[in-house]
Short mmCIF file of C-alpha atoms in Angstrom, two decimals:
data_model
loop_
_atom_site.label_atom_id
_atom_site.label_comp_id
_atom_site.label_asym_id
_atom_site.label_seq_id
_atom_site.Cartn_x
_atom_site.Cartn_y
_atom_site.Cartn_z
CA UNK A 193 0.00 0.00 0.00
CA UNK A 194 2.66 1.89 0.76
CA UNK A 195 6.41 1.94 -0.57
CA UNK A 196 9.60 3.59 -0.02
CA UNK A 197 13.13 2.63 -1.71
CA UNK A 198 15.89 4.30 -0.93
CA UNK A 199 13.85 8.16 -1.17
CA UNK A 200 16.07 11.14 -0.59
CA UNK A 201 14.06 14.19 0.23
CA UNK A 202 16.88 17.16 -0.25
CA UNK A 203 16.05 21.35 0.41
CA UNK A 204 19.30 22.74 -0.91
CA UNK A 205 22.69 21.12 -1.11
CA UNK A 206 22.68 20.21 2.55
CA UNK A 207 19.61 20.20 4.12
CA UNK A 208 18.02 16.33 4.19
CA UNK A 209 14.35 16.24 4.94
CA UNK A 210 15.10 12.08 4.22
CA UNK A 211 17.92 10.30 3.62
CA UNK A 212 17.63 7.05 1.72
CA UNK A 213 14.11 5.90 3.78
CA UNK A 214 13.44 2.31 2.68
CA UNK A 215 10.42 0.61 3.91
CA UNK A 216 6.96 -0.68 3.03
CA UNK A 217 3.28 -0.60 4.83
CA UNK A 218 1.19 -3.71 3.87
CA UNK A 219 -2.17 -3.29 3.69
CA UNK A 220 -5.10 -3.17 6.86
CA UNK A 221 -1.59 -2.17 8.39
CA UNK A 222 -1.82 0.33 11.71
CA UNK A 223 1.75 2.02 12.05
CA UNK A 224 3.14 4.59 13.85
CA UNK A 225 5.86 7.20 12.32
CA UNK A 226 7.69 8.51 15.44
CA UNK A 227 10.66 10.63 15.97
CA UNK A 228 11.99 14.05 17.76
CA UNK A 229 10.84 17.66 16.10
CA UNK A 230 12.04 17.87 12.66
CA UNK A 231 12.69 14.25 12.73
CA UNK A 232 11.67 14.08 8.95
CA UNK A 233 7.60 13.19 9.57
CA UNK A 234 6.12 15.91 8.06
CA UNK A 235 7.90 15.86 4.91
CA UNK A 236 7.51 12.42 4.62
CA UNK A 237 3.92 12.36 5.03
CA UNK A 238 3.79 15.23 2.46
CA UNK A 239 5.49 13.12 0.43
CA UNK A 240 2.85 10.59 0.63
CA UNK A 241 -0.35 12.43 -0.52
CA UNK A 242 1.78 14.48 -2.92
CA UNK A 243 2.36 17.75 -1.47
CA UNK A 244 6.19 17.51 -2.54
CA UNK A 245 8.19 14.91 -4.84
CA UNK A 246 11.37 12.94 -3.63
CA UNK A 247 15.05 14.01 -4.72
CA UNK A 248 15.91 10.42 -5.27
CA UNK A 249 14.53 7.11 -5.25
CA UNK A 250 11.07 5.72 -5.39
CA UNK A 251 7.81 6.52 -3.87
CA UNK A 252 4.40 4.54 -4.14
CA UNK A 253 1.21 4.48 -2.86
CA UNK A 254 -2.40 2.52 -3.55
CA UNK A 255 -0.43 1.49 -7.10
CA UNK A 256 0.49 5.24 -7.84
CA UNK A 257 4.42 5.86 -8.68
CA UNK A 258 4.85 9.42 -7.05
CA UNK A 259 8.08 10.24 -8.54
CA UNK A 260 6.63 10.69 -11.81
CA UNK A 261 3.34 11.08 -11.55
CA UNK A 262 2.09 13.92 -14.05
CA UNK A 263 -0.02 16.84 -11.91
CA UNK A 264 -3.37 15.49 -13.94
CA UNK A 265 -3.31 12.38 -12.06
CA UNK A 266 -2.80 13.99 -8.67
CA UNK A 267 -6.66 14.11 -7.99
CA UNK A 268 -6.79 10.51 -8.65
CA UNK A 269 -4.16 9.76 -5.72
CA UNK A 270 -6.15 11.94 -3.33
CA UNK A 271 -9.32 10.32 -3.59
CA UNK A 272 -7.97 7.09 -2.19
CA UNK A 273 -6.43 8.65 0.66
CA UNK A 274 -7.91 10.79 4.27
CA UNK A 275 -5.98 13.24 5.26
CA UNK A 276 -5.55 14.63 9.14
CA UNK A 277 -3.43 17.12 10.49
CA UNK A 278 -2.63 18.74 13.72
CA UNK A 279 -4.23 22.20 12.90
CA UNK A 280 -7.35 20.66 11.62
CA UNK A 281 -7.46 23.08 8.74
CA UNK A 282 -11.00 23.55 8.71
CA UNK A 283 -12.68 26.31 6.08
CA UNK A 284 -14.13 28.35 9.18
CA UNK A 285 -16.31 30.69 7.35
CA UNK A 286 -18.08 26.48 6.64
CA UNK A 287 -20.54 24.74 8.66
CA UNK A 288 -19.15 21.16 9.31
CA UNK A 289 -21.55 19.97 7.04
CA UNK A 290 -19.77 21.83 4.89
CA UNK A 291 -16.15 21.09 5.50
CA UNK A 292 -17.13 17.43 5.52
CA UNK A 293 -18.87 17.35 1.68
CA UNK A 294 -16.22 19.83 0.18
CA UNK A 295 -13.91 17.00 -1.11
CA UNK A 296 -17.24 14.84 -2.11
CA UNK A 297 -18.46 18.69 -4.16
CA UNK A 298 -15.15 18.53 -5.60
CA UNK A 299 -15.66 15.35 -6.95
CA UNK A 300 -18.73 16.16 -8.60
CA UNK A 301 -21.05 13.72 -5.99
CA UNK A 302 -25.19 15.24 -5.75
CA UNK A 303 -25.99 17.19 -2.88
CA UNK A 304 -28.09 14.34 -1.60
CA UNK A 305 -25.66 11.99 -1.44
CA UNK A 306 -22.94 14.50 -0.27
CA UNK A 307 -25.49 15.17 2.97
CA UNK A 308 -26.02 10.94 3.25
CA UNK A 309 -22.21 10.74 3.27
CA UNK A 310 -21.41 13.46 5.79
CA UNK A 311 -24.12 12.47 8.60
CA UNK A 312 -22.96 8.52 8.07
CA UNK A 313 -19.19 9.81 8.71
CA UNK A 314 -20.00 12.39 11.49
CA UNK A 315 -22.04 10.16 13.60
CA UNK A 316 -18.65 7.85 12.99
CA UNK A 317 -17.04 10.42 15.25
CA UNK A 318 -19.87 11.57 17.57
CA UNK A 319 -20.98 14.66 15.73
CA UNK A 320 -23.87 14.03 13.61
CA UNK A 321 -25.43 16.58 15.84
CA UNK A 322 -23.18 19.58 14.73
CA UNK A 323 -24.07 19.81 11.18
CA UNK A 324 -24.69 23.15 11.02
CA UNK A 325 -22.27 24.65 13.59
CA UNK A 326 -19.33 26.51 12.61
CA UNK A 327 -15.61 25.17 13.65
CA UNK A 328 -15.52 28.10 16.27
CA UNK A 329 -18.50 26.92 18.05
CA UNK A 330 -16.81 23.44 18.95
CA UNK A 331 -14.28 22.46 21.19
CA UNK A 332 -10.60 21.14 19.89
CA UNK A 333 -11.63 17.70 20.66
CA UNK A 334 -14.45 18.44 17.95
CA UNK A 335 -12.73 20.00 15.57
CA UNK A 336 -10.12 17.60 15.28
CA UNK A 337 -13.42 14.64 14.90
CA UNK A 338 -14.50 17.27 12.34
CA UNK A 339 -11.23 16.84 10.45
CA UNK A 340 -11.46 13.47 10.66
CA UNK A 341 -14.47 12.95 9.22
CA UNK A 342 -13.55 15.02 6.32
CA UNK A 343 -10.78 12.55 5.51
CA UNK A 344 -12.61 9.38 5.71
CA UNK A 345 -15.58 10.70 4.10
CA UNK A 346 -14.53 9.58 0.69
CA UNK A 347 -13.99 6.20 2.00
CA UNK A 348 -10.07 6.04 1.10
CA UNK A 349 -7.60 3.19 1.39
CA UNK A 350 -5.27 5.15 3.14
CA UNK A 351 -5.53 7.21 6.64
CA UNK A 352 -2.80 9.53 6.82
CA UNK A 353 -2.30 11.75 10.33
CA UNK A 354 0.08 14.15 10.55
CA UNK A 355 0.35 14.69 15.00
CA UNK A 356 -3.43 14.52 15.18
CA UNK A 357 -3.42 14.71 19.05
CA UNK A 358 -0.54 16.90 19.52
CA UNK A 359 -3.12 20.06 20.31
CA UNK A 360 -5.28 17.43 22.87
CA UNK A 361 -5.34 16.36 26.05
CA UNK A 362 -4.77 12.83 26.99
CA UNK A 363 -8.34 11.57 27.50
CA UNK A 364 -9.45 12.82 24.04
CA UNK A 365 -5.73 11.96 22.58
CA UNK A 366 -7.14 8.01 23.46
CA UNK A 367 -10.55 8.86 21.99
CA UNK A 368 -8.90 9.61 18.46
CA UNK A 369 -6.77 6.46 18.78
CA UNK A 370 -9.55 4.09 19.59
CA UNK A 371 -11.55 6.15 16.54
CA UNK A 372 -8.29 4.87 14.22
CA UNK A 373 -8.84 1.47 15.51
CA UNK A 374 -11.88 0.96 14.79
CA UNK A 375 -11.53 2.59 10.58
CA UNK A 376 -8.59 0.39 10.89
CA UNK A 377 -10.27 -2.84 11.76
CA UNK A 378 -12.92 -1.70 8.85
CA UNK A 379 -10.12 -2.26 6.17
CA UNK A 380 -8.38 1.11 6.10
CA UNK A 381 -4.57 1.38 5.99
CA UNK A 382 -3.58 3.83 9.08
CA UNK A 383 -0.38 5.56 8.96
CA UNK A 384 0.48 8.32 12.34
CA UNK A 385 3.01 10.63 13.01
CA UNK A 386 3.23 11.17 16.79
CA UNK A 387 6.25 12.19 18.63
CA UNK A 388 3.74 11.03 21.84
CA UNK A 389 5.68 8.31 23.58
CA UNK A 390 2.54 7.18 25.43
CA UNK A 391 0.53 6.67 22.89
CA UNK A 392 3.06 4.48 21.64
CA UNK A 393 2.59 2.53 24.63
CA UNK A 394 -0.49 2.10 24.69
CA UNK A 395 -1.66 1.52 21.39
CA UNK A 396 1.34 -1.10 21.02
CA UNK A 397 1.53 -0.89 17.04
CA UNK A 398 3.82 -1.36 14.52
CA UNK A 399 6.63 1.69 14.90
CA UNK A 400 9.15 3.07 12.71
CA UNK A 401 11.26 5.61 13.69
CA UNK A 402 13.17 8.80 12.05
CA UNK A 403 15.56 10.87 13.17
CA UNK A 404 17.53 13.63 11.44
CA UNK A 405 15.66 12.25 8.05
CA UNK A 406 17.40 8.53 8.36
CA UNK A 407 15.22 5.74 9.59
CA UNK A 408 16.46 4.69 13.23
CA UNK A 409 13.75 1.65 13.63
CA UNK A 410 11.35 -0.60 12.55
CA UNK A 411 9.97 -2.30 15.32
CA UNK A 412 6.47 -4.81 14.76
CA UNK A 413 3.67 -4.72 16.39
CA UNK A 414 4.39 -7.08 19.80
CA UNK A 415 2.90 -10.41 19.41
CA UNK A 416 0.37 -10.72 22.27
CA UNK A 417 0.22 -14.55 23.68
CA UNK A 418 -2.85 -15.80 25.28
CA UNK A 419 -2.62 -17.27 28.56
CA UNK A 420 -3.77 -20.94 28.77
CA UNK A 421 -4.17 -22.62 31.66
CA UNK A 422 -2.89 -26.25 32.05
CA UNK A 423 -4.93 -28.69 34.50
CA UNK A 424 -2.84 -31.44 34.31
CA UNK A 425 -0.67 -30.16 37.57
CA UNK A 426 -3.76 -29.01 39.28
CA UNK A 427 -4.88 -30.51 42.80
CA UNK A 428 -7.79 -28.80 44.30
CA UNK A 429 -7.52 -28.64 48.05
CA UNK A 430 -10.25 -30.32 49.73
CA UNK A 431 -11.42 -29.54 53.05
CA UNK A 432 -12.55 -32.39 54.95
CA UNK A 433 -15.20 -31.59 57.76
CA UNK A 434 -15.98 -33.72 60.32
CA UNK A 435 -19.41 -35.78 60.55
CA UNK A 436 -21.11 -35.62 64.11
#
């Protein structure tokens, strides 16, 4: 779903956003993208959906070769892939209604189905309440469910989140995670950027790690055992009373 070989992301003569990042997602894959502040995540990810194109080496995603893919077929890309980010980027002068069914307008979908699509995504996240509310009205809790909704309401392949609870507390950081879970377990590919060491924890995921643009890790998702209980070594203690 997802493929990197040997990609070289270069500002200048010196500056390395990444430096020769080789690895691939599989997918119905959940992974984590971790690393310090200017690690390399964010230009990776933008790599991803398009927003730049790689020095060197290869690029793909859902079947698409990035490298030299002309702008035409851009479009194309995007509509197999959701898109979150940290600052929500919500339109605010929209309803949510409204920044939910841009991308479907876009596309050319009737207003109908644009308002079927948006209410079966928003009460997804909760929200199916807040149609007609304006991004200032809500919470950042919202907002960022608001933003989420937007990028899954197309129904992409890929899940793409760039920090999504970096501006949240840890209760609703959990809530978001548990929302990726479950669009995860639904088919969708999930690929997060989180410098958030405890999420990483507690999600227990597959992680890959960047620093200074060069992969530092791969590490799989822990293999969880069940616990089985043998009763071949097991001799209940019996209390013997005494019979009057």
């Amino acid at each position: 779903m997802i493929y990197l070989n040997n990609v070289v992301k270069r500002y200048g003569r010196i500056q390395y956003g990444l430096n020769e990042a080789t690895f691939q997602i599989y997918p119905g894959e959940f992974v984590f993208l971790t690393g310090p502040s200017g690690a390399g995540k964010t230009t990776l990810l933008r790599l991803l959906f398009r927003e730049e194109i790689a020095t060197s080496g290869e690029v793909k995603v859902a079947g698409h070769r990035l490298n030299k893919m002309p702008a035409k077929e851009i479009p194309l890309l995007r509509r197999k892939l959701g898109v979150v980010f940290q600052d929500f980027k919500l339109i605010q002068d929209m309803t949510v209604f409204e920044n939910v069914a841009f991308v479907l307008k876009i596309h050319g979908v009737s207003y109908n189905e644009q308002r079927q699509r948006a209410w079966r995504t928003l009460k997804m996240v909760g929200l199916q309440h807040r149609l007609s509310s304006y991004p200032k009205q809500l919470s950042g809790g919202e907002q960022q469910r608001v933003s989420i909704a937007r990028a899954l309401v197309n129904d992409p392949l890929v899940l793409l989140a760039d920090e999504p609870t970096g501006n949240l507390d840890p209760d609703l950081s959990q809530e978001i995670m548990s929302l990726f879970e479950r669009i995860n377990r639904q088919g969708t590919t999930v690929f997060v950027a989180t410098h958030d060491r405890s999420l990483l924890n507690q999600m227990r995921k597959r992680v890959i790690g960047l620093e200074n643009g060069k992969l530092t890790m791969d590490e799989p998702a822990p293999v969880i055992t069940p616990i089985s209980i043998s009763t071949a070594s097991f001799t209940p203690t019996v209390n013997v009373g005494t019979t009057v």
